[in-house]
PDB file of C-alpha atoms in Angstrom:
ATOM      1  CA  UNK A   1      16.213  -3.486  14.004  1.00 73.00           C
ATOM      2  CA  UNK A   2      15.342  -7.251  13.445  1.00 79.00           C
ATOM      3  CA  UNK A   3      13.710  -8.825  10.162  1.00 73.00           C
ATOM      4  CA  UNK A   4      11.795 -12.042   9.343  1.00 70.00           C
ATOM      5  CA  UNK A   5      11.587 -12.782   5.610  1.00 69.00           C
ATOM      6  CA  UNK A   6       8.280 -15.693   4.990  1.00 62.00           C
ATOM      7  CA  UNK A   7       8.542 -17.103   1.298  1.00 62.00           C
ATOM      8  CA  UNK A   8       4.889 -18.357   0.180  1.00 60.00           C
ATOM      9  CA  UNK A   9       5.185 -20.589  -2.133  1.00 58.00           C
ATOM     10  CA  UNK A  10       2.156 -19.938  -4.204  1.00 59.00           C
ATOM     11  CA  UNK A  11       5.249 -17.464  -6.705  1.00 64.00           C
ATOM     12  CA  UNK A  12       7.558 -17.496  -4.488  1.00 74.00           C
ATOM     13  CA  UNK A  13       7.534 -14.515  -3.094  1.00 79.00           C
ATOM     14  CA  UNK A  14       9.066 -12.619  -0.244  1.00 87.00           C
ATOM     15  CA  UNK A  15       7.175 -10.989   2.657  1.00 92.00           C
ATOM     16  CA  UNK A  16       9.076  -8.880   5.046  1.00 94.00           C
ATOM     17  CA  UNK A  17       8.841  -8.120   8.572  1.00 97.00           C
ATOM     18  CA  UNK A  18      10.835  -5.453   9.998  1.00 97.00           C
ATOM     19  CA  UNK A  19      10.559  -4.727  14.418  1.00 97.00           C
ATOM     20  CA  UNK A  20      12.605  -2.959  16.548  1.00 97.00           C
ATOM     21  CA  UNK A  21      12.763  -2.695  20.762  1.00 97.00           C
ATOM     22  CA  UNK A  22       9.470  -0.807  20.438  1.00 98.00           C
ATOM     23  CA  UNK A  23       7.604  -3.713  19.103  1.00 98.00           C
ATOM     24  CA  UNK A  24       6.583  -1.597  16.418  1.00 98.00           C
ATOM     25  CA  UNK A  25       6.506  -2.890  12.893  1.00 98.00           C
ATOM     26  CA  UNK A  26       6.243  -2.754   9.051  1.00 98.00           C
ATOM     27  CA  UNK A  27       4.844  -5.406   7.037  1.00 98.00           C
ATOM     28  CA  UNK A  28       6.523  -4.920   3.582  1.00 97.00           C
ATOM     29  CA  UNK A  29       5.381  -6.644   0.337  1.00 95.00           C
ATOM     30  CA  UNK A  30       2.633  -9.435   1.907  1.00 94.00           C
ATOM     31  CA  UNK A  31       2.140 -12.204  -0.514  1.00 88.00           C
ATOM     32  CA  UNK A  32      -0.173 -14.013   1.443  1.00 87.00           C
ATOM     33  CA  UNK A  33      -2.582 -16.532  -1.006  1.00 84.00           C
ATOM     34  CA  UNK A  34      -3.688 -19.342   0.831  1.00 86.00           C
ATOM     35  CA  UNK A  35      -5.480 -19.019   4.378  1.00 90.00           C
ATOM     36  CA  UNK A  36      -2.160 -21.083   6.094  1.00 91.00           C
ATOM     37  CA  UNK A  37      -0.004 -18.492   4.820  1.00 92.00           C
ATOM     38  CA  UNK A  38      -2.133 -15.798   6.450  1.00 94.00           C
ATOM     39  CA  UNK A  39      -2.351 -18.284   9.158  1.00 96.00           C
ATOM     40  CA  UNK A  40       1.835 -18.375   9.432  1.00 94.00           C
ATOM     41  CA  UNK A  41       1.594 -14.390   9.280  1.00 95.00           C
ATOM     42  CA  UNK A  42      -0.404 -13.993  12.061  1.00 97.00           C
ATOM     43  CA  UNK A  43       1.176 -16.617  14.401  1.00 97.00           C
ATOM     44  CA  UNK A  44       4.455 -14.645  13.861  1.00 96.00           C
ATOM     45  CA  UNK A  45       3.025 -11.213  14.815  1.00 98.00           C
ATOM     46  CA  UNK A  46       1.589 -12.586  17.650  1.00 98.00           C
ATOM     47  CA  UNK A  47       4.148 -14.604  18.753  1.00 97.00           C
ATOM     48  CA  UNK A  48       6.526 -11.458  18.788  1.00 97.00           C
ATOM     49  CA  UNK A  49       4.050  -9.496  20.482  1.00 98.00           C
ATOM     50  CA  UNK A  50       4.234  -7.333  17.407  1.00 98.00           C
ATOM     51  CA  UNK A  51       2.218  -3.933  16.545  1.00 98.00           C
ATOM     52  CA  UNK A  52       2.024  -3.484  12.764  1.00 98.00           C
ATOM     53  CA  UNK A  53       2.668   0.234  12.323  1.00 98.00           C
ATOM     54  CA  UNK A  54       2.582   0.459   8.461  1.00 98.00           C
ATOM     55  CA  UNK A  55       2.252  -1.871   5.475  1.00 98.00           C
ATOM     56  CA  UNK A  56       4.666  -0.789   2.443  1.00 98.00           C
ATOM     57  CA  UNK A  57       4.479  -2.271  -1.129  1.00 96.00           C
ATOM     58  CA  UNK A  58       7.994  -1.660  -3.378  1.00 95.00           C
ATOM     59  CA  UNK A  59       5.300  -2.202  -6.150  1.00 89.00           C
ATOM     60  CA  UNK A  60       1.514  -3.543  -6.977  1.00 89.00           C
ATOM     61  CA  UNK A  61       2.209  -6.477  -8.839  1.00 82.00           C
ATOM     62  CA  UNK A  62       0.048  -8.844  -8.259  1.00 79.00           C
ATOM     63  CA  UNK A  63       2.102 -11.255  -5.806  1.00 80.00           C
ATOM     64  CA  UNK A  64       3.477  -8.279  -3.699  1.00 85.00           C
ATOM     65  CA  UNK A  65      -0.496  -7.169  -3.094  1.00 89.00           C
ATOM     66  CA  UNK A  66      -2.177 -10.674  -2.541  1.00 87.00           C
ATOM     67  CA  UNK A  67      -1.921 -10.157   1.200  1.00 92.00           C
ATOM     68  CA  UNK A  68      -2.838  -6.695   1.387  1.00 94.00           C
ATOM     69  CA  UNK A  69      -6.770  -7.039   1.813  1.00 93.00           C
ATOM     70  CA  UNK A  70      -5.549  -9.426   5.365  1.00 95.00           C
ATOM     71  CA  UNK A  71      -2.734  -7.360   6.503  1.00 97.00           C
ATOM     72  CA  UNK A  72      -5.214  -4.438   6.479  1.00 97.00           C
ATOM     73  CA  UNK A  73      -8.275  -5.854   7.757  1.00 96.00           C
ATOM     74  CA  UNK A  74      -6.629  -7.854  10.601  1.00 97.00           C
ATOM     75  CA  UNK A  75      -4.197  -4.572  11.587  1.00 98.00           C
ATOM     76  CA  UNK A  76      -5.902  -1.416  10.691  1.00 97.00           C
ATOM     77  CA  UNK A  77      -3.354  -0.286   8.064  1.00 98.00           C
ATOM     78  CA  UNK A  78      -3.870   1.081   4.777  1.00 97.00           C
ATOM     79  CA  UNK A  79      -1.399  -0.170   1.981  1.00 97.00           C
ATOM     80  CA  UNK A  80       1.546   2.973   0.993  1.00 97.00           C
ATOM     81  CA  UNK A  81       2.684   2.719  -2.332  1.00 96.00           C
ATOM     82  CA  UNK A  82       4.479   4.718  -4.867  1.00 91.00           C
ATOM     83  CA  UNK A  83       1.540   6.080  -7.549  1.00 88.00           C
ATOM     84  CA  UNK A  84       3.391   5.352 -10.507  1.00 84.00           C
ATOM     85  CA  UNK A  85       1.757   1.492 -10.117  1.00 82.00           C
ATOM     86  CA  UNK A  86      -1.704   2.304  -9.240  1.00 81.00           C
ATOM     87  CA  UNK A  87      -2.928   0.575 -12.872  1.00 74.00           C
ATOM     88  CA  UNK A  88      -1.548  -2.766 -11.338  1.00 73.00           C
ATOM     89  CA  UNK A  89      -3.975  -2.615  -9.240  1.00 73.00           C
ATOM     90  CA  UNK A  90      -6.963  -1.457 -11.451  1.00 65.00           C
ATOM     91  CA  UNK A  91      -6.373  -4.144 -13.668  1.00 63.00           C
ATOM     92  CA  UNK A  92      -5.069  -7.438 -11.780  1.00 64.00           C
ATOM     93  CA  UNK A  93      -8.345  -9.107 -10.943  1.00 63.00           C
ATOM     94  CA  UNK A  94      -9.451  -8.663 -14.612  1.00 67.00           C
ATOM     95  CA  UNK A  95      -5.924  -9.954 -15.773  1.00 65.00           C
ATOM     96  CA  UNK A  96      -6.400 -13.376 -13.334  1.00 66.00           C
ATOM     97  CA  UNK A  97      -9.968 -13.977 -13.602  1.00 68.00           C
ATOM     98  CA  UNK A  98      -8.889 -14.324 -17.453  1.00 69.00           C
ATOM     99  CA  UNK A  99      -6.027 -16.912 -16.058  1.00 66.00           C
ATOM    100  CA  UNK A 100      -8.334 -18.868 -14.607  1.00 69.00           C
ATOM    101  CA  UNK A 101      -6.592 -17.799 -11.032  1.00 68.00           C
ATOM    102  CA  UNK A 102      -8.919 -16.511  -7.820  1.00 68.00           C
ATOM    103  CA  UNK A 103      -7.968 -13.311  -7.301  1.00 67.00           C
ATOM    104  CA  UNK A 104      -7.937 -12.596  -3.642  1.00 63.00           C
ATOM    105  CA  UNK A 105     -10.471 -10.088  -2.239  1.00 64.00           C
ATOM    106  CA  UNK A 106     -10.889  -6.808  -3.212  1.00 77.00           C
ATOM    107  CA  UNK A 107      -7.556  -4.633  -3.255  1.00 83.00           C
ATOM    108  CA  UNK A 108      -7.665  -1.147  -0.695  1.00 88.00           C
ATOM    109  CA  UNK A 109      -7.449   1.749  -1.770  1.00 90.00           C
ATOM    110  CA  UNK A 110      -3.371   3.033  -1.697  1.00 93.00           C
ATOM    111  CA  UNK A 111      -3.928   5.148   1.889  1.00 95.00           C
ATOM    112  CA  UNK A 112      -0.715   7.009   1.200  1.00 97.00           C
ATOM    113  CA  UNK A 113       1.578   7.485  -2.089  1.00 96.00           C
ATOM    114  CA  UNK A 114       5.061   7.159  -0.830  1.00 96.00           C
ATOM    115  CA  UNK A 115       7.640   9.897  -2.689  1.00 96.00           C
ATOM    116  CA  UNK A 116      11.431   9.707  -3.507  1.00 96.00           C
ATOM    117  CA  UNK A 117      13.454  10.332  -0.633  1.00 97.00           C
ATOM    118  CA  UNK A 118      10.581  10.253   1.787  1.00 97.00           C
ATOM    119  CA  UNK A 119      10.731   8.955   5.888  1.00 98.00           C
ATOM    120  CA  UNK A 120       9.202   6.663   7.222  1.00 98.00           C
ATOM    121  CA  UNK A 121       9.224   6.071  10.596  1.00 98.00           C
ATOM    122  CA  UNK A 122       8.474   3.202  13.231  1.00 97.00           C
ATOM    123  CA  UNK A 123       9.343   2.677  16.974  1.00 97.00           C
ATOM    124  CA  UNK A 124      13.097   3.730  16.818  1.00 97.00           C
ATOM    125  CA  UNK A 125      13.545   3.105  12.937  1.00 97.00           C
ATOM    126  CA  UNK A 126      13.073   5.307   9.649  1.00 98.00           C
ATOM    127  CA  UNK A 127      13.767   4.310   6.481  1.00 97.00           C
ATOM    128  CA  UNK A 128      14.553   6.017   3.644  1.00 98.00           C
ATOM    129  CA  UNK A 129      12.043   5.251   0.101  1.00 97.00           C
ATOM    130  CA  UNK A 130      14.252   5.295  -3.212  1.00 97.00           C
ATOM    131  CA  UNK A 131      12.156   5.534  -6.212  1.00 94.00           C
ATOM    132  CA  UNK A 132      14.076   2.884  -8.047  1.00 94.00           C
ATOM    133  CA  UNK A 133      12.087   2.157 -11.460  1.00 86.00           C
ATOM    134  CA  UNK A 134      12.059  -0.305 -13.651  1.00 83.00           C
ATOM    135  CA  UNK A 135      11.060  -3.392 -12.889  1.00 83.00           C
ATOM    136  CA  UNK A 136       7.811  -1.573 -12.601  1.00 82.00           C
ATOM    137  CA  UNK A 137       7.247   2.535 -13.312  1.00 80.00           C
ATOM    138  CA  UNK A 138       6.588   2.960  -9.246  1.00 79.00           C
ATOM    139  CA  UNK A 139       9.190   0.011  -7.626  1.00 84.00           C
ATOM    140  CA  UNK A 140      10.508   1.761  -4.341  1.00 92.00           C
ATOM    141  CA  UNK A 141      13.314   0.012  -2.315  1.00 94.00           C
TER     142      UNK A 141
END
């Protein structure tokens, strides 16, 4: 399995990549803001002749969702998530709009709630989701 971590500088935080010899891949955690961070994204997947099999969020605070809305319009994924942070995503537009910060566009619905000790599986990979709380009540690693 290979990885490419992109940190957008926006909060500095990390986006993940993960591919294997299948081509297959899982976009993990896209903090996309601005359109040349998107732009960067999209270049890479291409580039690597990529297939994006899955997008997984450890949580929904805001900067781990930003990129969600792109990753699932340009790749035909639905964001998976653990349940346990579905408010974060209720309530984060309201909560920046009150910041004075653009919220990006509206969030998709979670298309699957990812479980404690749960597979998931790409090309010739699975991982393994650990419900891991506490830095949020649904952070998965």
């Amino acid at each position: 399995m290979q990885y490419h971590s992109f940190e957008f500088n926006f909060l500095q935080e990390n986006t993940y990549i993960l591919w294997d010899d299948t081509l297959q891949a899982v976009v993990i955690d896209p903090g996309m803001y601005f359109p040349q961070e998107e732009k960067t994204f999209e270049n890479f997947i291409m580039e690597h002749n990529l297939t994006v099999k899955y997008l997984l969020n450890t949580h929904l605070h805001f900067d781990h969702v930003f990129g969600n809305p792109f990753v699932c319009e340009h790749y035909g994924v639905k964001p998976w998530a653990n349940g346990g942070d579905k408010m974060w995503l209720n309530g984060s537009k309201t909560m920046f709009s009150k910041l004075g910060i653009r919220f990006p566009a509206m969030q998709p619905e979670i298309g699957h709630y990812l479980k404690d000790g749960e597979l998931v599986t790409f090309g010739n990979t699975t991982l393994k989701c650990i419900f891991v709380p506490g830095h949020s009540a649904g952070c998965m690693a």
